[in-house]
XYZ file of C-alpha atoms in Angstrom:
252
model
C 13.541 9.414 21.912
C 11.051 7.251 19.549
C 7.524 6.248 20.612
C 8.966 3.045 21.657
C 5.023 1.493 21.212
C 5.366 2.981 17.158
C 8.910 1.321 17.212
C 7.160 -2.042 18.341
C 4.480 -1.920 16.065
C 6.859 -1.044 13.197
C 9.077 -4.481 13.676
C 5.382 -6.462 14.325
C 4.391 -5.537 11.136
C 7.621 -6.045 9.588
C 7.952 -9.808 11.319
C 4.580 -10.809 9.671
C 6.100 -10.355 5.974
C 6.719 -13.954 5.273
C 7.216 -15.226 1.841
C 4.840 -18.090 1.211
C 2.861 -17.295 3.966
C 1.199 -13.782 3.365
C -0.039 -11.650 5.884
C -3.442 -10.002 4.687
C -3.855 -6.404 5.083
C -7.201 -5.246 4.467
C -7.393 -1.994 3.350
C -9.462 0.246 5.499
C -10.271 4.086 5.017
C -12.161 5.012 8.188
C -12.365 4.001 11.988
C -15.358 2.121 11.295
C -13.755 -0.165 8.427
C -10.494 -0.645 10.714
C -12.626 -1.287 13.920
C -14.513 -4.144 11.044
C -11.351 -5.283 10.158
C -10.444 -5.888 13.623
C -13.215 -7.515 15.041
C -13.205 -9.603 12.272
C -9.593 -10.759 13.195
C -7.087 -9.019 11.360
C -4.077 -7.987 13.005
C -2.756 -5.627 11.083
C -4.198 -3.300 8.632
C -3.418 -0.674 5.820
C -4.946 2.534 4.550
C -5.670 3.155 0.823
C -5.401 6.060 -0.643
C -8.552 5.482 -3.278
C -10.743 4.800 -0.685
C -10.287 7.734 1.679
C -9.947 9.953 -1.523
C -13.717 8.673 -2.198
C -14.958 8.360 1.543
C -13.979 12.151 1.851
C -15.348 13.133 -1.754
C -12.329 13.866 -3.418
C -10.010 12.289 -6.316
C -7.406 9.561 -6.065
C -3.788 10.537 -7.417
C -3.810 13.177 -5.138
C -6.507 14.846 -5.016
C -6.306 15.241 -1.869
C -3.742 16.706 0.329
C -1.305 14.983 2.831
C -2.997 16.793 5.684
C -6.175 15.003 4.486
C -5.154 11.655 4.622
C -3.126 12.344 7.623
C -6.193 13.602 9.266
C -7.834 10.203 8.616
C -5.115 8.054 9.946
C -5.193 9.146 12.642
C -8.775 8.402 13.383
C -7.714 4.979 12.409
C -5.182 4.954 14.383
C -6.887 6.381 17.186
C -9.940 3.770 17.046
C -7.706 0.547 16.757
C -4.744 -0.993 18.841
C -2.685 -2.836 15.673
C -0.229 -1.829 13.315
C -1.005 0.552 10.516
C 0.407 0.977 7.194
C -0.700 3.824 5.152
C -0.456 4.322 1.213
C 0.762 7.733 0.618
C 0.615 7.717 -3.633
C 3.548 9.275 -4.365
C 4.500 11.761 -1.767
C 1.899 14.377 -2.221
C 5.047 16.940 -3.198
C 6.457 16.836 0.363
C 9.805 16.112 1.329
C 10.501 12.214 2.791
C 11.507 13.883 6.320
C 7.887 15.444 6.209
C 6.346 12.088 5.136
C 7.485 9.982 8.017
C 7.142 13.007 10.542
C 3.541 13.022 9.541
C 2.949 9.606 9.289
C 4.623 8.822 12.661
C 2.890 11.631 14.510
C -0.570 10.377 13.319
C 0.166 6.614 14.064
C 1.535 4.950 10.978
C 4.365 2.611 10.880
C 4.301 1.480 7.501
C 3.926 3.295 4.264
C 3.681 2.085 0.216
C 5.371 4.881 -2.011
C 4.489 4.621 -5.805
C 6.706 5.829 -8.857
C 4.200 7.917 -10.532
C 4.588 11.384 -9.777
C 0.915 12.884 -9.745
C 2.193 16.227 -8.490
C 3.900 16.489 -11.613
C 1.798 16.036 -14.132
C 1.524 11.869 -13.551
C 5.229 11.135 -15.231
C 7.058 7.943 -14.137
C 10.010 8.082 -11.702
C 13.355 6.845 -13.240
C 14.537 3.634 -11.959
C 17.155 5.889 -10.027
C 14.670 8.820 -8.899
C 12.520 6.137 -7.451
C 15.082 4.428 -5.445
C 16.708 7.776 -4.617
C 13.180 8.803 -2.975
C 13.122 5.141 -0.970
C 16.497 5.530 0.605
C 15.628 9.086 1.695
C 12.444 7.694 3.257
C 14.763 5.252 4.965
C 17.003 7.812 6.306
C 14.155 9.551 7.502
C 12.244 6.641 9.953
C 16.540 5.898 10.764
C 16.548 9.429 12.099
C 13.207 8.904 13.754
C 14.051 5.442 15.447
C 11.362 4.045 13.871
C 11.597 1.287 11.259
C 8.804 2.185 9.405
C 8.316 -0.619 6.842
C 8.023 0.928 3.593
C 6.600 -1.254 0.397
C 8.236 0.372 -2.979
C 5.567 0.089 -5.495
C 5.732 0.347 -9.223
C 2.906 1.395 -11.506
C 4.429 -0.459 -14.609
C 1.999 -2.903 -14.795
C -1.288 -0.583 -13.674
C -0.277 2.202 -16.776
C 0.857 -0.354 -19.324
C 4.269 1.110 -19.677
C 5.894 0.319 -22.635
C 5.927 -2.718 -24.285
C 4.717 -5.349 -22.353
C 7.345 -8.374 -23.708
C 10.127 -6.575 -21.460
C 7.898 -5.494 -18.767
C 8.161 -7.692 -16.180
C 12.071 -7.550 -16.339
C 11.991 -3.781 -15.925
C 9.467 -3.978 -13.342
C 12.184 -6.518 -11.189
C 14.959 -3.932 -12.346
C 12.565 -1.302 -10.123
C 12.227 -2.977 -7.547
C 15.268 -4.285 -7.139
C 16.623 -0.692 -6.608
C 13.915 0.120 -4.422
C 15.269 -2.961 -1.995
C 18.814 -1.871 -2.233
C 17.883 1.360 -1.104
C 16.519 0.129 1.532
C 12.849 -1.149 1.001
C 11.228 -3.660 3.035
C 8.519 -4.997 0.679
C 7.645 -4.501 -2.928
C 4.695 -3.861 -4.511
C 4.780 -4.782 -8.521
C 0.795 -2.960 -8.405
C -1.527 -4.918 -10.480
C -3.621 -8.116 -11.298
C -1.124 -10.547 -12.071
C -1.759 -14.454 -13.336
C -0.128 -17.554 -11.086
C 3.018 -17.691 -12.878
C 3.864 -13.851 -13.419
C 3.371 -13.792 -9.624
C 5.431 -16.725 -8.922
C 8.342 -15.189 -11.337
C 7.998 -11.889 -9.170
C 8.323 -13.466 -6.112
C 10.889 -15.751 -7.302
C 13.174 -13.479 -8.662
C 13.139 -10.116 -6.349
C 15.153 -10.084 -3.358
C 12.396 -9.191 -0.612
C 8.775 -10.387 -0.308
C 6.126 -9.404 -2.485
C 3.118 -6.917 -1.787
C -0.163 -9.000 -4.354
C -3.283 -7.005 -4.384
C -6.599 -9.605 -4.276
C -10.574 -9.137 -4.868
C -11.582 -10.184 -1.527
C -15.260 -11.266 -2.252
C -13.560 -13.704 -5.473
C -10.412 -14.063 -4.855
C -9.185 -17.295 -3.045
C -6.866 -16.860 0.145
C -5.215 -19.579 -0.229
C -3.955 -19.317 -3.725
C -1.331 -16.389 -2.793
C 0.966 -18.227 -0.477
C 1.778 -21.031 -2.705
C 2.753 -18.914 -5.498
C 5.411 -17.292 -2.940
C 3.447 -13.751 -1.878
C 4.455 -12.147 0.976
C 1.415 -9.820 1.710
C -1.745 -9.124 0.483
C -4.162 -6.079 0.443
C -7.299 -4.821 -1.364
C -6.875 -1.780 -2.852
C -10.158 -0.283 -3.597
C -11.828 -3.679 -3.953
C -13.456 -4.134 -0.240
C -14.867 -0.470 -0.086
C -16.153 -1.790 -4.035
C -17.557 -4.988 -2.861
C -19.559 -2.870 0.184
C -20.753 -0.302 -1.955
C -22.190 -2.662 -4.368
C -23.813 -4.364 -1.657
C -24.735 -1.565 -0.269
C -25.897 -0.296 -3.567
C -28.730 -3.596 -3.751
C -29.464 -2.917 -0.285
C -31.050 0.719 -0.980
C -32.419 0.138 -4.489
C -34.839 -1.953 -2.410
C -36.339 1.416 -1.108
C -34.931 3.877 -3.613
């Protein structure tokens, strides 16, 4: 039988993806930036891969394992009572039943998958592979009673991939895939102006994952522009260690 609380959790988080009203998801790498994000308010949260990769000392894109981050959820997970979604780069070479057994057993109910393949050698999934690797997470949370919500990502934008006067359409042709295979948010990864993010949201099928500089950024210029969810990336853990940064120069 599923963890009926991780099958509650999963449709919570799920239920707060609302085009033109976007739930914020700060990203968090440790219990004390989730127990921060909580107390601040947030009711939901997700993991980043960058910033646990730095908080433990190690590389983004992998460098470290899926037992590493795994190990950090669920500390997360362990430290706050809200739903957790946690970006696992591009599968870390395990198998999509071993991805949502892992991220279930260690708390997660939500998961971002990208289409750059780091464990082999950082090529791009085809439009197909990348769709084909969504559904089989699918099948997986199916099998585990769990609807984990999982936000296909594409790296298009972040890599520069090919030229850019077609990129946007093949971006949409991604992602649309990735939501017929059975995706619950997508995630076209990148800083994008008003009216390449109003296209995006416009034209694909399910909401929209935008990623914002939360220290610049303005909160309420997402939802107009039709984004469904918002996170940080490695921006909030930048924005502390910068202030953190003036903080010990003081003394240094």
């Amino acid at each position: 039988m599923p963890d009926q609380t991780l099958a509650q959790r999963a449709e919570t988080l799920l239920a707060k993806h609302q085009p033109g009203n976007p739930v914020i998801l700060p990203t968090v790498w440790d219990a004390w930036s989730a127990r921060l994000a909580v107390d601040a308010g947030f009711a939901a949260l997700t993991v980043g891969s960058h910033p646990v990769a730095t908080s433990v000392g190690k590389d983004d894109r992998e460098g470290m394992t899926f037992s590493d981050l795994l190990t950090r959820v669920e500390q997360i997970t362990a430290a706050v009572d809200v739903p957790v979604s946690v970006d696992i780069e591009s599968g870390y070479g395990e198998e999509p039943a071993r991805l949502i057994e892992g991220l279930l057993d260690a708390g997660g109910v939500g998961l971002n998958i990208e289409d750059t393949v780091h464990s082999d050698g950082g090529r791009l999934r085809s439009v197909t592979e990348h769709a084909e690797f969504v559904g089989a997470l699918r099948r997986a949370a199916d099998s585990a009673g769990v609807h984990v919500v999982v936000n296909a990502r594409t790296d298009l934008f972040l890599r520069q991939d090919g030229p850019e006067s077609d990129r946007v359409e093949r971006a949409i042709e991604r992602l649309k895939a990735a939501a017929a295979a059975g995706a619950d948010v997508l995630y076209p990864v990148g800083r994008h102006d008003p009216e390449t993010l109003r296209r995006l949201a416009s034209e694909l099928p399910l909401p929209i994952n935008a990623i914002a500089v939360p220290d610049s950024d303005d909160p309420a210029s997402f939802g107009p522009l039709g984004v469904g969810r918002i996170s940080f990336g490695p921006f909030l853990q930048n924005a502390l260690s910068g202030r953190a940064t003036e903080i010990l120069q003081r003394w240094a």
